[in-house]
Amino acid sequence: MTSALMSQPQAGQRIWRRYSAGQRLLRFMLYLLVVAAVVQAVRSVEVIPEFLYDAPEQMADLLRRMWPIDWSFYAEGVHGPLIETLHIATLGTLLSVLLAVPVGLLAAHNLTPSRILNQLARLILVSSRSVNSLVWALLFIAIFGPGALAGTLAIAFRSIGFVGKLVGEALEQAHRGPIEALTATGASRAAVLWYGYWPQIRPAFWSIVLLRWDINVRESAVLGLVGAGGIGMALDTALNLFQWDRVALVLVSIFAIVVVAEILITQARKRIL
């Protein structure tokens, strides 16, 4: 009886609802749009049932071919490309920082009041992020030829948008108090940047650089599939020759270097930040 009385509001009593009628309609339309997109995606993806049913058996056969792993091939064909992958990631990250910081300064509204320069800087950052690292690698391979140089430039140009955007946002979120104090003393623009902004964004800056290097180690591992140097070239060669025991070795090496990079990043963050 009590629940029935509660469910029937008295005349003039206001009923609280979490969403208004317009919001409920909007949520329903959003759900409907998501469902329609999923249905359309499933219809457009051509899945061959025979291959899908046969996948577990093929996977088991592939794993049998990969075992035992050819550990003896590491010194001959994996160690050098693996070190080259680290070099590509490191040099690409450093180059991206050198190129991204000026763009980030131009993208920050509080540092660059010119709307034209802001929009130009943001266009550069968006353009960098919108092109995948493999596409950048193919572009630089066409210019410089296959090798580590193309991979390094691909990593650098892919990272400009990431580093520049986050640096610009960190600059915009800096507290105005120290900036205004330095400006009131007649400090130069360089002094304001170094003594006003840099101490505030330093933790974020090093966090961005370390995170991007960690990402670049992963991305540079596959650039060799298109000829941009690194461990990916060893993987591509082993795949083309159906040397599955060596493919397993390369995959284990990539996994190991990613784990080591994660450990290094964690330790570096503890000591720097």
Coordinates of C-alpha atoms in Angstrom, one line a residue:
M1 CA 0.0 0.0 0.0
T2 CA 2.8 2.3 0.9
S3 CA 4.6 1.8 -2.5
A4 CA 1.4 2.4 -4.3
L5 CA 0.8 5.7 -2.6
M6 CA 4.4 6.7 -3.3
S7 CA 4.0 5.9 -7.0
Q8 CA 1.0 8.2 -7.3
P9 CA 2.0 11.8 -6.8
Q10 CA -0.5 14.2 -5.3
A11 CA -1.9 17.1 -7.2
G12 CA 0.6 19.9 -7.6
Q13 CA 3.5 17.8 -6.3
R14 CA 6.7 18.1 -8.4
I15 CA 8.3 14.8 -9.5
W16 CA 12.1 14.7 -9.7
R17 CA 13.5 13.1 -12.8
R18 CA 17.2 12.7 -13.5
Y19 CA 16.8 13.7 -17.2
S20 CA 14.4 16.0 -18.9
A21 CA 12.3 14.8 -21.9
G22 CA 14.8 16.4 -24.3
Q23 CA 17.7 14.8 -22.6
R24 CA 16.1 11.3 -22.7
L25 CA 15.3 11.7 -26.3
L26 CA 18.9 12.8 -27.0
R27 CA 20.2 9.8 -25.1
F28 CA 17.9 7.5 -27.0
M29 CA 19.0 8.9 -30.3
L30 CA 22.7 8.5 -29.3
Y31 CA 22.1 4.9 -28.3
L32 CA 20.3 4.3 -31.6
L33 CA 23.1 5.9 -33.5
V34 CA 25.7 3.7 -31.8
V35 CA 23.7 0.5 -32.5
A36 CA 23.3 1.5 -36.1
A37 CA 27.0 2.2 -36.5
V38 CA 27.9 -1.2 -35.0
V39 CA 25.4 -3.0 -37.3
Q40 CA 26.7 -1.2 -40.3
A41 CA 30.3 -2.0 -39.3
V42 CA 29.5 -5.7 -38.9
R43 CA 27.7 -5.7 -42.3
S44 CA 30.6 -4.0 -44.1
V45 CA 33.3 -6.2 -42.6
E46 CA 33.6 -9.3 -44.8
V47 CA 34.1 -12.2 -42.4
I48 CA 34.6 -15.6 -44.2
P49 CA 32.9 -18.2 -41.9
E50 CA 35.2 -21.0 -43.1
F51 CA 38.3 -19.0 -42.0
L52 CA 36.7 -18.0 -38.7
Y53 CA 35.8 -21.6 -37.8
D54 CA 39.3 -22.8 -38.8
A55 CA 41.1 -20.1 -36.9
P56 CA 41.8 -22.1 -33.6
E57 CA 43.3 -24.9 -35.6
Q58 CA 45.5 -22.6 -37.7
M59 CA 46.6 -20.7 -34.5
A60 CA 47.6 -24.0 -32.9
D61 CA 49.5 -25.1 -36.0
L62 CA 51.3 -21.7 -36.1
L63 CA 52.3 -22.0 -32.4
R64 CA 53.7 -25.5 -33.1
R65 CA 55.8 -24.1 -36.0
M66 CA 57.2 -21.4 -33.7
W67 CA 58.4 -23.8 -31.1
P68 CA 61.2 -24.4 -30.3
I69 CA 62.5 -20.8 -30.6
D70 CA 65.7 -20.3 -32.6
W71 CA 67.7 -18.6 -29.8
S72 CA 71.0 -19.0 -31.7
F73 CA 69.8 -16.5 -34.3
Y74 CA 69.7 -13.6 -31.8
A75 CA 73.3 -12.5 -32.1
E76 CA 73.3 -12.8 -35.9
G77 CA 70.0 -11.3 -36.9
V78 CA 68.1 -9.7 -34.0
H79 CA 70.5 -7.9 -31.7
G80 CA 71.7 -5.3 -34.2
P81 CA 68.2 -4.4 -35.5
L82 CA 66.9 -4.3 -31.9
I83 CA 69.5 -1.7 -30.9
E84 CA 68.7 0.2 -34.1
T85 CA 65.1 0.3 -33.0
L86 CA 66.1 1.9 -29.7
H87 CA 68.2 4.4 -31.6
I88 CA 65.3 5.3 -33.9
A89 CA 63.0 5.8 -31.0
T90 CA 65.5 7.9 -29.0
L91 CA 66.6 10.1 -31.8
G92 CA 63.1 10.5 -33.1
T93 CA 61.9 11.6 -29.7
L94 CA 64.7 14.1 -29.2
L95 CA 64.1 15.5 -32.7
S96 CA 60.4 15.8 -32.1
V97 CA 61.0 17.7 -28.8
L98 CA 63.2 20.2 -30.6
L99 CA 60.5 20.7 -33.3
A100 CA 57.5 20.5 -31.1
V101 CA 58.4 23.0 -28.3
P102 CA 58.4 26.1 -30.6
V103 CA 55.1 25.0 -32.1
G104 CA 53.7 24.4 -28.6
L105 CA 54.7 27.9 -27.6
L106 CA 52.9 29.3 -30.6
A107 CA 49.8 27.2 -29.9
A108 CA 49.5 28.6 -26.3
H109 CA 47.1 31.5 -26.2
N110 CA 48.7 33.1 -23.1
L111 CA 52.1 33.3 -24.8
T112 CA 51.1 34.0 -28.4
P113 CA 48.1 36.4 -28.6
S114 CA 48.1 36.3 -32.4
R115 CA 45.1 34.2 -33.5
I116 CA 46.7 33.5 -36.9
L117 CA 49.8 32.1 -35.3
N118 CA 47.7 30.0 -32.9
Q119 CA 45.7 28.5 -35.7
L120 CA 48.8 27.8 -37.8
A121 CA 50.5 26.1 -34.9
R122 CA 47.4 24.0 -34.1
L123 CA 47.1 23.1 -37.8
I124 CA 50.7 21.7 -37.7
L125 CA 49.9 19.7 -34.5
V126 CA 46.8 18.3 -35.9
S127 CA 48.5 17.4 -39.2
S128 CA 51.3 15.6 -37.4
R129 CA 48.8 13.5 -35.3
S130 CA 46.5 12.7 -38.1
V131 CA 49.1 10.9 -40.2
N132 CA 50.1 7.4 -38.9
S133 CA 53.8 6.7 -38.3
L134 CA 53.7 4.0 -41.1
V135 CA 52.5 6.6 -43.6
W136 CA 55.2 9.0 -42.5
A137 CA 57.7 6.2 -42.9
L138 CA 56.5 5.4 -46.5
L139 CA 56.8 9.1 -47.3
F140 CA 60.3 9.5 -46.0
I141 CA 61.4 6.2 -47.6
A142 CA 60.3 7.7 -50.9
I143 CA 62.5 10.7 -50.2
F144 CA 65.5 9.3 -48.4
G145 CA 65.3 5.6 -49.3
P146 CA 64.8 2.7 -46.9
G147 CA 66.7 2.7 -43.7
A148 CA 66.9 4.1 -40.2
L149 CA 66.9 7.7 -41.3
A150 CA 63.4 7.3 -42.7
G151 CA 62.3 5.6 -39.5
T152 CA 63.7 8.3 -37.3
L153 CA 62.1 11.1 -39.2
A154 CA 58.8 9.2 -39.2
I155 CA 58.9 8.9 -35.4
A156 CA 59.8 12.5 -35.0
F157 CA 57.1 14.0 -37.3
R158 CA 54.5 11.7 -35.8
S159 CA 55.5 12.8 -32.3
I160 CA 55.4 16.5 -32.9
G161 CA 51.6 16.7 -32.6
F162 CA 51.6 14.8 -29.4
V163 CA 54.4 16.6 -27.6
G164 CA 53.5 20.1 -28.9
K165 CA 49.8 19.8 -28.0
L166 CA 50.5 18.7 -24.4
V167 CA 53.3 21.3 -23.9
G168 CA 51.0 24.0 -25.2
E169 CA 48.2 22.9 -22.8
A170 CA 50.6 22.8 -19.9
L171 CA 51.7 26.4 -20.7
E172 CA 48.1 27.6 -20.8
Q173 CA 47.4 26.0 -17.4
A174 CA 50.3 27.7 -15.7
H175 CA 49.5 30.0 -12.8
R176 CA 49.5 33.7 -13.6
G177 CA 50.9 34.9 -10.3
P178 CA 54.6 34.2 -10.9
I179 CA 54.3 35.4 -14.5
E180 CA 52.7 38.7 -13.5
A181 CA 55.4 39.2 -10.8
L182 CA 58.2 38.7 -13.3
T183 CA 56.5 40.9 -15.9
A184 CA 56.1 43.7 -13.3
T185 CA 59.8 43.7 -12.6
G186 CA 60.6 44.3 -16.3
A187 CA 61.9 40.8 -17.0
S188 CA 62.5 39.9 -20.6
R189 CA 60.3 37.4 -22.4
A190 CA 63.0 34.7 -22.2
A191 CA 63.3 35.3 -18.4
V192 CA 59.6 35.0 -18.0
L193 CA 59.6 31.7 -19.9
W194 CA 62.6 30.3 -18.0
Y195 CA 61.8 31.5 -14.4
G196 CA 58.0 31.8 -14.7
Y197 CA 56.7 29.0 -16.9
W198 CA 59.4 26.4 -16.9
P199 CA 59.3 25.6 -13.2
Q200 CA 55.6 25.1 -13.4
I201 CA 55.5 22.8 -16.5
R202 CA 58.8 20.9 -15.9
P203 CA 57.1 17.9 -14.3
A204 CA 54.6 17.7 -17.1
F205 CA 57.3 18.2 -19.7
W206 CA 59.4 15.4 -18.6
S207 CA 56.4 13.2 -18.2
I208 CA 55.4 13.9 -21.8
V209 CA 58.9 13.2 -23.1
L210 CA 59.2 9.9 -21.2
L211 CA 55.7 8.8 -22.2
R212 CA 56.4 9.6 -25.9
W213 CA 59.7 7.8 -25.9
D214 CA 57.9 4.7 -24.4
I215 CA 55.3 4.9 -27.2
N216 CA 58.0 5.5 -29.9
V217 CA 59.8 2.3 -28.8
R218 CA 56.6 0.4 -29.6
E219 CA 56.0 2.2 -32.9
S220 CA 59.5 1.9 -34.2
A221 CA 59.4 -1.8 -33.7
V222 CA 57.0 -2.1 -36.7
L223 CA 58.4 0.5 -39.0
G224 CA 60.8 -2.0 -40.5
L225 CA 57.8 -3.8 -42.0
V226 CA 57.7 -1.0 -44.6
G227 CA 61.5 -0.7 -44.8
A228 CA 62.2 2.0 -42.3
G229 CA 64.9 0.1 -40.3
G230 CA 64.8 -1.5 -36.9
I231 CA 63.6 -4.9 -35.7
G232 CA 60.6 -4.8 -38.0
M233 CA 62.9 -5.6 -41.0
A234 CA 64.1 -8.7 -39.3
L235 CA 60.5 -9.7 -38.6
D236 CA 59.4 -9.0 -42.1
T237 CA 62.3 -11.1 -43.5
A238 CA 61.4 -14.0 -41.2
L239 CA 57.8 -13.8 -42.1
N240 CA 58.5 -13.8 -45.9
L241 CA 60.8 -16.8 -45.6
F242 CA 58.3 -18.7 -43.3
Q243 CA 61.0 -19.1 -40.6
W244 CA 58.5 -19.3 -37.8
D245 CA 61.0 -20.2 -35.1
R246 CA 62.8 -16.9 -35.9
V247 CA 59.5 -15.0 -36.0
A248 CA 58.9 -16.2 -32.4
L249 CA 62.4 -15.0 -31.5
V250 CA 61.7 -11.5 -32.9
L251 CA 58.4 -11.3 -31.1
V252 CA 59.9 -12.4 -27.8
S253 CA 62.7 -9.8 -28.3
I254 CA 60.1 -7.0 -29.0
F255 CA 58.1 -8.0 -25.9
A256 CA 61.3 -8.0 -23.8
I257 CA 62.5 -4.6 -25.0
V258 CA 59.0 -3.1 -24.4
V259 CA 59.0 -4.4 -20.8
V260 CA 62.5 -3.1 -20.3
A261 CA 61.5 0.3 -21.6
E262 CA 58.5 0.3 -19.3
I263 CA 60.8 -0.4 -16.3
L264 CA 63.2 2.4 -17.3
I265 CA 60.4 4.9 -17.8
T266 CA 59.0 4.0 -14.3
Q267 CA 62.4 4.4 -12.6
A268 CA 63.1 7.6 -14.5
R269 CA 59.8 9.1 -13.5
K270 CA 60.5 8.4 -9.8
R271 CA 63.8 10.1 -10.0
I272 CA 63.0 13.1 -12.3
L273 CA 59.4 13.8 -11.1

